[in-house]
Coordinates of C-alpha atoms in Angstrom, one line a residue:
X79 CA -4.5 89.8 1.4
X80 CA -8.5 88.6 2.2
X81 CA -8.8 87.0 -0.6
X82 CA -5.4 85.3 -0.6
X83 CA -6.9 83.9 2.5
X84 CA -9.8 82.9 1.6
X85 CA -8.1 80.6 -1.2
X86 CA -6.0 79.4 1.0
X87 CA -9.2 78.2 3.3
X88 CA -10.7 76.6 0.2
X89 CA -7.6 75.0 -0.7
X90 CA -7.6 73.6 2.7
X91 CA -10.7 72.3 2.8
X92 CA -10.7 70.8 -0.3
X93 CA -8.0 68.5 0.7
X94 CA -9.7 67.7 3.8
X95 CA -12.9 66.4 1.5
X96 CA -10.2 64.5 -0.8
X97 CA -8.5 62.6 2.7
X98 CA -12.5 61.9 4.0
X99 CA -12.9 60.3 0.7
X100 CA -9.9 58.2 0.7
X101 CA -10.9 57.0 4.3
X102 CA -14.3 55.9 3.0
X103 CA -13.1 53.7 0.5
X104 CA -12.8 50.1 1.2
X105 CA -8.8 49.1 1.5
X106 CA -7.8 46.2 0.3
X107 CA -6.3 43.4 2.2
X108 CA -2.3 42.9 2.0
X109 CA -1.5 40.2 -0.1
X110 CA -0.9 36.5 2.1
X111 CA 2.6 36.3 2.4
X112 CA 3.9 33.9 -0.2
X113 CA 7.5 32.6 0.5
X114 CA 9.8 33.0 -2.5
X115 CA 12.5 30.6 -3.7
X116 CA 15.3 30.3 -1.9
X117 CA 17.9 31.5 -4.0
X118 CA 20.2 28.5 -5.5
X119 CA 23.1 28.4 -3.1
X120 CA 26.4 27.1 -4.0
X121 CA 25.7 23.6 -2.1
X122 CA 21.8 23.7 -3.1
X123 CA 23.4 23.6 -6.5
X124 CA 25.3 21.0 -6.1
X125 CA 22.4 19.2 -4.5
X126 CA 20.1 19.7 -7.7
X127 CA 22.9 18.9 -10.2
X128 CA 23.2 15.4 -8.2
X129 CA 19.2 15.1 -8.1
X130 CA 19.3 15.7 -12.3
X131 CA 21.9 13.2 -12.7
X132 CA 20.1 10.4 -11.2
X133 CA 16.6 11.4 -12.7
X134 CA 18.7 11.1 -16.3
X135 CA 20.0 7.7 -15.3
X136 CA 16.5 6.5 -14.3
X137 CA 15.2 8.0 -18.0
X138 CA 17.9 6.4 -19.7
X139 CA 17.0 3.0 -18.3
X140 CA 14.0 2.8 -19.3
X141 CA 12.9 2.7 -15.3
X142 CA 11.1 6.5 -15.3
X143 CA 7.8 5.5 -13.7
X144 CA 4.8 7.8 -14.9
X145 CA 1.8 8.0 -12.8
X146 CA -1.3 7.9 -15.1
X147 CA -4.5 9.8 -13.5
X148 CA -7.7 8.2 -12.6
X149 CA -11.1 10.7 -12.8
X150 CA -13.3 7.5 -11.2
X151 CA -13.9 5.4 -8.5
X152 CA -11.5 2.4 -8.3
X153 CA -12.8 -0.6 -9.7
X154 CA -12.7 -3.3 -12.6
X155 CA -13.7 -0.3 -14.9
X156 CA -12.0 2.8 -15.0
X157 CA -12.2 6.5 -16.1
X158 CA -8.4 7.7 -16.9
X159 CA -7.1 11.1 -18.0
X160 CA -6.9 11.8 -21.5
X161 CA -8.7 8.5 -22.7
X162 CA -12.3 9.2 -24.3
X163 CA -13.6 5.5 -22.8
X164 CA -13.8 3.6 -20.0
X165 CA -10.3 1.2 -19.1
X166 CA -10.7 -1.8 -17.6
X167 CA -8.3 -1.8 -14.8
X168 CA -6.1 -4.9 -14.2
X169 CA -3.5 -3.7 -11.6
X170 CA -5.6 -2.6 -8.5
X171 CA -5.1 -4.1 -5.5
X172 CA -8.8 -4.3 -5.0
X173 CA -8.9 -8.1 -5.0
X174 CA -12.8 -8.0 -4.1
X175 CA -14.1 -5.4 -5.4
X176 CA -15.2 -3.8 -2.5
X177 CA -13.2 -0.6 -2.9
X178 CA -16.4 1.4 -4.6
X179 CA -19.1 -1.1 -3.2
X180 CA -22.3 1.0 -2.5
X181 CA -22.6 -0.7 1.4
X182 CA -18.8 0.3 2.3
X183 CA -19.6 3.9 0.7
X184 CA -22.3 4.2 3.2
X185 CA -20.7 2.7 6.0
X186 CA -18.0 5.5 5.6
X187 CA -20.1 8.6 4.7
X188 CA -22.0 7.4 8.0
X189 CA -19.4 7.7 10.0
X190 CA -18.3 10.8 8.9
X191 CA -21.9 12.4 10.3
X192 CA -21.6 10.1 13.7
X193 CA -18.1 10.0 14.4
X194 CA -16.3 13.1 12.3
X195 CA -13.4 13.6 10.0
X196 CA -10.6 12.5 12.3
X197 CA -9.9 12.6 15.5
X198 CA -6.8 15.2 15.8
X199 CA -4.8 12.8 17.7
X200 CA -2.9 9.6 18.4
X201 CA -4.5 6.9 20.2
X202 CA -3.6 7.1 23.9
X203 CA -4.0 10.9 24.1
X204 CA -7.9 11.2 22.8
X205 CA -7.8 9.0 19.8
X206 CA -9.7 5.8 20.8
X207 CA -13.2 5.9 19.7
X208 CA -15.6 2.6 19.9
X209 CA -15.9 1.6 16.3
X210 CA -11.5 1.7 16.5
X211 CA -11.8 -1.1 19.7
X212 CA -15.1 -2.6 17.4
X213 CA -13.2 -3.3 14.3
X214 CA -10.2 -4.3 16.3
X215 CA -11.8 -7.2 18.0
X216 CA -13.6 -8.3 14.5
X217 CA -10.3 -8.4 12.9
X218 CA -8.6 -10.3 15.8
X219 CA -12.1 -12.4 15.5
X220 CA -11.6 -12.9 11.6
X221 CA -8.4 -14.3 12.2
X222 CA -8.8 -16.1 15.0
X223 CA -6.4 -14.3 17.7
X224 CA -6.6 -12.7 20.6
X225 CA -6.6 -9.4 19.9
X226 CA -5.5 -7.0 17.3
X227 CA -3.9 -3.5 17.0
X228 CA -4.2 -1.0 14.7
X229 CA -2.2 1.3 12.3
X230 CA -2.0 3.8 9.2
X231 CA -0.5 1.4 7.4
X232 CA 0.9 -2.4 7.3
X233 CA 3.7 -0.4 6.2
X234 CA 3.6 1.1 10.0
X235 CA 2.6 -2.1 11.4
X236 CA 6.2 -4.0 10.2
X237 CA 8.2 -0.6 11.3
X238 CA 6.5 -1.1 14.8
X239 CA 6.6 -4.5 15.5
X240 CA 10.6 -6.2 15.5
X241 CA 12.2 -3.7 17.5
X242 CA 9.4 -4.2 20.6
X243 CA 9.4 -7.9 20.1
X244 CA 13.2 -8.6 19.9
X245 CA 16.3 -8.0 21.9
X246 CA 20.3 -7.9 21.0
X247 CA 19.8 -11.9 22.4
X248 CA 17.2 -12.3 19.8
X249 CA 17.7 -13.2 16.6
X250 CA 15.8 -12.7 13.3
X251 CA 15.5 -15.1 10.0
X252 CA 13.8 -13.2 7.6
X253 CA 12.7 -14.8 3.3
X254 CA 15.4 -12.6 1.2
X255 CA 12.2 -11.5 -1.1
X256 CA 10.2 -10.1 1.9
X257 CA 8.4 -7.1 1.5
X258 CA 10.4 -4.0 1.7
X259 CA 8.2 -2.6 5.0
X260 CA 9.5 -5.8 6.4
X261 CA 13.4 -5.4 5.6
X262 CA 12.7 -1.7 6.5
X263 CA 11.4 -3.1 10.4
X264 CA 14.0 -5.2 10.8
X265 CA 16.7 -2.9 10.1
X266 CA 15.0 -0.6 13.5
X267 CA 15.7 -3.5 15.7
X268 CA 19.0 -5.1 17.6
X269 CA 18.6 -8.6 17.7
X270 CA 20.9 -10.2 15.1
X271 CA 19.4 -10.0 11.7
X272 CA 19.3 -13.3 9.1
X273 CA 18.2 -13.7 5.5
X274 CA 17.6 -17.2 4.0
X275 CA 17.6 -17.8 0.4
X276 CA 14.0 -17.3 -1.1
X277 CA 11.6 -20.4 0.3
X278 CA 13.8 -22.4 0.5
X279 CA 13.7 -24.2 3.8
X280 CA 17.4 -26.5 3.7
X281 CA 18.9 -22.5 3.9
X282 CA 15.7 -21.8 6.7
X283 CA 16.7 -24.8 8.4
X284 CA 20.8 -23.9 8.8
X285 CA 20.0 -20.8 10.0
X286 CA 17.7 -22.1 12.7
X287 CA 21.0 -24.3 13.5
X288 CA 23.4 -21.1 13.5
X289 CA 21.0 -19.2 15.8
X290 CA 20.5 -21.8 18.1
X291 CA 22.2 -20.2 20.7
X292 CA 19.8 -16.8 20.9
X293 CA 16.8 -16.2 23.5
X294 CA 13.9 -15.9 20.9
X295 CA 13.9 -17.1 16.8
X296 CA 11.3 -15.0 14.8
X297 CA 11.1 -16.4 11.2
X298 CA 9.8 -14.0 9.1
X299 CA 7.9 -14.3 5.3
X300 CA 5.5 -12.9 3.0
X301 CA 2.3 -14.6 2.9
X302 CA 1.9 -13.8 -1.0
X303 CA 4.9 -12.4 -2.4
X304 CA 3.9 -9.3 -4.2
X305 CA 5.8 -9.0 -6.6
X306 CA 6.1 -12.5 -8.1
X307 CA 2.5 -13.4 -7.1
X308 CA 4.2 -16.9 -5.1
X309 CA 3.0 -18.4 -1.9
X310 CA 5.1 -19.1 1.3
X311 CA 5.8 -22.7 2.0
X312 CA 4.0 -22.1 5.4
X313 CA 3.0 -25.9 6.4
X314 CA 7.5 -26.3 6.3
X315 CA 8.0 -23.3 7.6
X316 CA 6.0 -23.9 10.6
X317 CA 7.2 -27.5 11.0
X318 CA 10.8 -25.7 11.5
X319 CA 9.5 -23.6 13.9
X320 CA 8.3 -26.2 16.1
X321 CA 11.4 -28.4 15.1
X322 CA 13.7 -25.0 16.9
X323 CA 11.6 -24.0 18.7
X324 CA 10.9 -20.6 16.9
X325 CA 7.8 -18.1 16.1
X326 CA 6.5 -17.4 12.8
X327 CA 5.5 -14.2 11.7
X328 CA 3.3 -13.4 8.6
X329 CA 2.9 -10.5 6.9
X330 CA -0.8 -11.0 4.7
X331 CA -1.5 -8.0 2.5
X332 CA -1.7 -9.9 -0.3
X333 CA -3.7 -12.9 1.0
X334 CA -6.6 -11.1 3.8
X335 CA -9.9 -11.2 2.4
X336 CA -9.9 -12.9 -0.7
X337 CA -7.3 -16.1 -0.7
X338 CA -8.4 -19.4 0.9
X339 CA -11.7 -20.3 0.9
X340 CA -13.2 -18.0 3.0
X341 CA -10.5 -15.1 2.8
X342 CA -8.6 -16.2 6.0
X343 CA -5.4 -16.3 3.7
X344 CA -2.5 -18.2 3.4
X345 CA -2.9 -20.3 6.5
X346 CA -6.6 -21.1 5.6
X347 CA -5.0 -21.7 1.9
X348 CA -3.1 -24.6 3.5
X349 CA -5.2 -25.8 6.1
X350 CA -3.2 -24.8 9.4
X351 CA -5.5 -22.5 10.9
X352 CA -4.0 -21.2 14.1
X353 CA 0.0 -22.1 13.5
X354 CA 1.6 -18.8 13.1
X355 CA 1.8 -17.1 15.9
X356 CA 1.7 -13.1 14.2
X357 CA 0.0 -11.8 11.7
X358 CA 0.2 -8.3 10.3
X359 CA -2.3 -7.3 7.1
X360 CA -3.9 -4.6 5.8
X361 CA -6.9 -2.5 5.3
X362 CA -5.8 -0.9 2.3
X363 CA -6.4 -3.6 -0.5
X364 CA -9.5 -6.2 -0.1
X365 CA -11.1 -5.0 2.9
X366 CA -12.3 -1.8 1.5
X367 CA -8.8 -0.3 0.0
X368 CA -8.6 2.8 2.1
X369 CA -6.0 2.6 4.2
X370 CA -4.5 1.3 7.3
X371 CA -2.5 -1.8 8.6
X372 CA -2.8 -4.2 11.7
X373 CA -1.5 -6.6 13.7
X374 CA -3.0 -9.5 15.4
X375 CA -1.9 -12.3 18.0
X376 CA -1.5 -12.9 21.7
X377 CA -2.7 -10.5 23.5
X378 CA 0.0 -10.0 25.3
X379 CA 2.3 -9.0 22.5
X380 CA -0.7 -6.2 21.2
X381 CA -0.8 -4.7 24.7
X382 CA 3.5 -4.0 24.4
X383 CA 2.8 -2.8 21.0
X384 CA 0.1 -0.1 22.7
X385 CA 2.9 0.9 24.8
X386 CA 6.4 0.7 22.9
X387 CA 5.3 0.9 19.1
X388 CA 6.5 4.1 17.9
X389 CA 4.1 4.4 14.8
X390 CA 1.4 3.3 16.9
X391 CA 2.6 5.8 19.8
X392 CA 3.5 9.2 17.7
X393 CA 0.7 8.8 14.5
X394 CA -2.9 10.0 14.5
X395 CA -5.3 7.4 14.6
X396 CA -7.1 6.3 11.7
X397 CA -9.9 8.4 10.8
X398 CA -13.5 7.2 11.7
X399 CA -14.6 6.9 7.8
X400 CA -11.8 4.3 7.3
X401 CA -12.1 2.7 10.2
X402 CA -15.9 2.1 9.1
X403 CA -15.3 1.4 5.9
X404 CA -13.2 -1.4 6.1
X405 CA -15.5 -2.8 9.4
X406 CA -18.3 -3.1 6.5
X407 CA -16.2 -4.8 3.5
X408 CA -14.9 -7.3 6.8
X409 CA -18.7 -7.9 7.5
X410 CA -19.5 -8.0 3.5
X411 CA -16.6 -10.9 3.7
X412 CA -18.1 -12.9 6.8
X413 CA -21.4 -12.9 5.3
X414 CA -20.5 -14.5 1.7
X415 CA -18.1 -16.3 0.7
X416 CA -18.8 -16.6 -3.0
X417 CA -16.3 -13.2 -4.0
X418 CA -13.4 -15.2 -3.0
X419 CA -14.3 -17.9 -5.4
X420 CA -14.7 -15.7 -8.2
X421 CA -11.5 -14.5 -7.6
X422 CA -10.1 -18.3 -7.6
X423 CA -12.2 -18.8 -11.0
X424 CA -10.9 -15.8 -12.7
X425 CA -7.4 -16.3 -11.8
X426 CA -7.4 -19.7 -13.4
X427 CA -9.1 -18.5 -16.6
X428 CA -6.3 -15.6 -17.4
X429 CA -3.8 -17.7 -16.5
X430 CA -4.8 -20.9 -18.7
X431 CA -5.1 -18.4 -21.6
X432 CA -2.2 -17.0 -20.9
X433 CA 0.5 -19.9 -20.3
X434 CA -1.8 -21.6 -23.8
X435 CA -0.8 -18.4 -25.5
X436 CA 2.9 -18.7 -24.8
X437 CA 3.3 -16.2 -22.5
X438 CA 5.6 -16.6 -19.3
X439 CA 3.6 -16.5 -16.1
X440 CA 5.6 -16.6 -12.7
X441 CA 3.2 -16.8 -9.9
X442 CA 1.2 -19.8 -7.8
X443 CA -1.4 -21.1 -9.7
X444 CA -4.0 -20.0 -7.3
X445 CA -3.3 -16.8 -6.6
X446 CA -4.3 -13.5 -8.3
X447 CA -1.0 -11.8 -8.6
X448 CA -0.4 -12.9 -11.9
X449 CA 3.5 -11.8 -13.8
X450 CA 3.6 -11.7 -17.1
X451 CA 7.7 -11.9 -17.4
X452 CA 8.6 -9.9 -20.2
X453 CA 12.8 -9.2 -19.0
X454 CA 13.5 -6.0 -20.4
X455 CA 12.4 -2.9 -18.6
X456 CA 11.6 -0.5 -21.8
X457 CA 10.1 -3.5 -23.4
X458 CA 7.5 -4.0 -19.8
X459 CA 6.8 0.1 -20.2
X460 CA 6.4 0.2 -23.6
X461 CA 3.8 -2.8 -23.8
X462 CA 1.6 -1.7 -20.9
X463 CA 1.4 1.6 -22.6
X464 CA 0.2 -0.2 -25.7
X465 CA -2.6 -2.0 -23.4
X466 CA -4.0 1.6 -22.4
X467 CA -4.7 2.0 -26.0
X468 CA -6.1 -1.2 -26.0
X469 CA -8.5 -0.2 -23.6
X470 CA -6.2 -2.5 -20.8
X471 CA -5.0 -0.7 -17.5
X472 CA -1.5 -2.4 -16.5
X473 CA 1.5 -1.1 -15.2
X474 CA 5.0 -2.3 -16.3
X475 CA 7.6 -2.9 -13.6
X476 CA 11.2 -2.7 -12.8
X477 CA 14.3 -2.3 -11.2
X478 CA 14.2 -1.3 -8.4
X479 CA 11.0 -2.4 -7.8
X480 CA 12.0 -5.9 -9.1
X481 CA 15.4 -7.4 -9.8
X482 CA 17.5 -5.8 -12.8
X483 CA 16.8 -8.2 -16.2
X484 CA 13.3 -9.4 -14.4
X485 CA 11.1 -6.7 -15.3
X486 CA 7.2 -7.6 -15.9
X487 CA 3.6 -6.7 -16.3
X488 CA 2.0 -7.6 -12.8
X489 CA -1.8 -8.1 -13.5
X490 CA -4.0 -8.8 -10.7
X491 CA -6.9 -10.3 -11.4
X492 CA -10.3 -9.2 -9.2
X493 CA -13.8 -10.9 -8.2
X494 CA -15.0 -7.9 -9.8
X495 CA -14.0 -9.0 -13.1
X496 CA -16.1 -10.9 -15.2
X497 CA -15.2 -13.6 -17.6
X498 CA -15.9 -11.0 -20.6
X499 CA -13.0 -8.4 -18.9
X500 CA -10.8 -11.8 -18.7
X501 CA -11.0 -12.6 -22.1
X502 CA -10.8 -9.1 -23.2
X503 CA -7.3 -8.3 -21.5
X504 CA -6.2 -11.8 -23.1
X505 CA -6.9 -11.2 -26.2
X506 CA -5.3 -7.6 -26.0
X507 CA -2.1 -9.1 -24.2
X508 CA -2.0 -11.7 -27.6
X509 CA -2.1 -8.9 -30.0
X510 CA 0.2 -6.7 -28.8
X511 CA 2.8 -9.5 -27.9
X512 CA 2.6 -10.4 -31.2
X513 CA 3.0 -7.1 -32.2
X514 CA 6.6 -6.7 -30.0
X515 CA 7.3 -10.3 -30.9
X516 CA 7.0 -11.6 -27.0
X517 CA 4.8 -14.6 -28.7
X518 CA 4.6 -15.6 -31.8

């Protein structure tokens, strides 16, 4: 009986040792709680079944947009996925270059160490810092206005803008081609909505005369039409508006910076400085390419949009390293004026080679949003990816990005370019339309 005991105490203590032990060892955390797929449910289903369908009608249109990846800094040369050399890149909205310019870079890494990442707010809670008032007064300064406001995006600045401006007893007459931001802003407002037929001003002018009757007329057009690379009639335009008695809004993404002579855009193009009453831009193309919109004009009308602009109200301000970037590429612009003119230079060599080659260029003359019409929309893919392996970055698009049976290869030609990358993406664009037979 002792010794049973006594085995029985060993036994015991041995499996007091063994739970010391196993309270020793390090444990290791639980695993982060992952959420698992919902299982399909009869109406998610039917969801995804509907989703597939329209994916397979995009595919079998020849419309299935791939995005190709870039391992580089933006500019006139490249570094893309899966190619061994560096592309020349001829569908950036990077009109001056500035996007990877050494002095914006700095500007932005700058601001990061003075002024932070971001600001974890929207602007009237604790989102106004000094360089966000600085850059708005250069900007309402650039363009000659009284003050200026900004956003994330133009793409913001359009959804904010109609329904604070205009009433039910307002009434809005908007180009049918207008960005779709624009058609997107107008649809948020109550006034009664207009489209007239695309610049032409007999149409503008009868619905002026059929509106006659409402409180405020807002006429509404693209500077520089993006997709066909055309330019607003604005000296008719505003001639109307003083005819009826209307405003003219602009929206200039595709002009700021780099079109006119000094990069004042379309109004400067024309020689009307100071005739449209609104303008709303960007920051995310020629000044600097990061991001964010604006809007500039009477003062007045920028202190409403402080108060009433919803994606001014309820969106975090943009971050300091933005907001600095894009002050330096407006100061690089102020400074010198010679970018702008290389932009002018270069647009007119591609498209001289171009038309003399037999190709069909839609566009103005002037301006460096250059389509090469090409109809079909598998024909538009398939030759821009032949330009990749041609060392040629270019993007082919259609419906619904552009009309149905008006698909194209939008090139967009930049101050960064020089007359060697010009006659290089010509002479690729001649090959390989020979090659599909586009030219003969």
């Amino acid at each position: 009986m002792a010794s049973f005991r006594m085995i029985k105490r060993q036994f015991a203590c041995r499996q007091m040792f063994r739970n010391v032990i196993k309270l020793s060892e390090p444990t290791l955390a639980p695993p982060l709680y992952q959420l698992q797929p919902r299982a399909n449910s009869v109406s998610l289903a039917s969801t995804k079944k509907i989703l597939e369908e329209s994916l397979s009608e995009i595919k079998n249109a020849g419309t299935w947009k791939n995005e190709r990846i870039i391992v580089s800094k933006q500019g006139a040369q490249i570094g893309v996925e899966g190619q061994t050399s560096s592309i020349l890149n001829f569908c950036a909205n990077n009109y001056l270059g500035l996007s990877a310019h050494p002095e914006v870079i700095e500007a932005s890494k700058k601001a990061l160490d003075t002024h932070g990442a971001g600001l974890s707010s929207v602007r009237f809670i604790c989102g106004t810092q000094n360089i966000h008032r600085e850059l708005e007064e250069k900007l309402a300064s650039f363009h000659g206005r009284e003050d200026a406001i900004l956003y994330a995006s133009c793409f913001d600045a359009n959804a904010g803008i109609f329904e604070v401006l205009l009433s039910p007893e307002d009434a809005v007459i908007s180009d049918e081609l207008n960005h779709a931001s624009i058609i997107d802003g107008i649809r948020l407002c109550k006034a009664q909505r207009h489209r007239y037929l695309h610049k032409n001003m007999e149409d503008l002018e009868k619905k002026l005369q059929e509106t006659s009757g409402a409180r405020q007329r807002l006429i509404v057009t693209d500077g520089a039409f993006s997709m066909d690379g055309n330019v607003a009639p604005l000296i008719e335009i505003c001639d109307l508006a003083d005819k009826y008695n209307a405003i003219v809004f602009i929206d200039e993404c595709h002009a700021t910076g780099f079109f006119g002579k000094t990069g004042r855009g379309t109004e400067e193009y024309y020689g009307i400085e100071g005739r449209v009453d609104i303008i709303n831009s960007t920051l995310g193309k020629a000044l600097g390419g990061a991001a964010g919109g604006y809007t500039t004009g009477p003062k007045a009308l920028i202190d409403l949009l402080r108060q009433r602009s919803r994606p001014y109200l309820f969106s975090n301000t943009l971050p300091p390293p933005v907001v600095a970037s894009a002050s330096k590429a407006l100061d690089l612009i102020m400074q010198d004026d010679s970018l702008t003119g290389k932009v002018l230079s270069n647009t007119k060599r591609f498209r001289t080679q171009m038309v003399n080659a037999g190709f069909t260029m839609s566009g103005d003359p002037d301006h460096p949003i250059c389509p090469v019409m090409l109809g079909d929309a598998r024909l538009a893919s398939n030759f821009a990816d032949k330009m990749l392996q041609q060392g040629i970055y270019v993007i082919g698009f259609s419906y619904p990005v552009v009309p149905i049976g008006k698909a194209r290869i939008r090139v967009q030609i930049s101050g960064a370019h020089s007359e060697e990358d010009i006659d290089r993406a010509v002479s690729a664009f001649i090959n390989i339309g020979r090659e599909l037979k586009v030219i003969s």
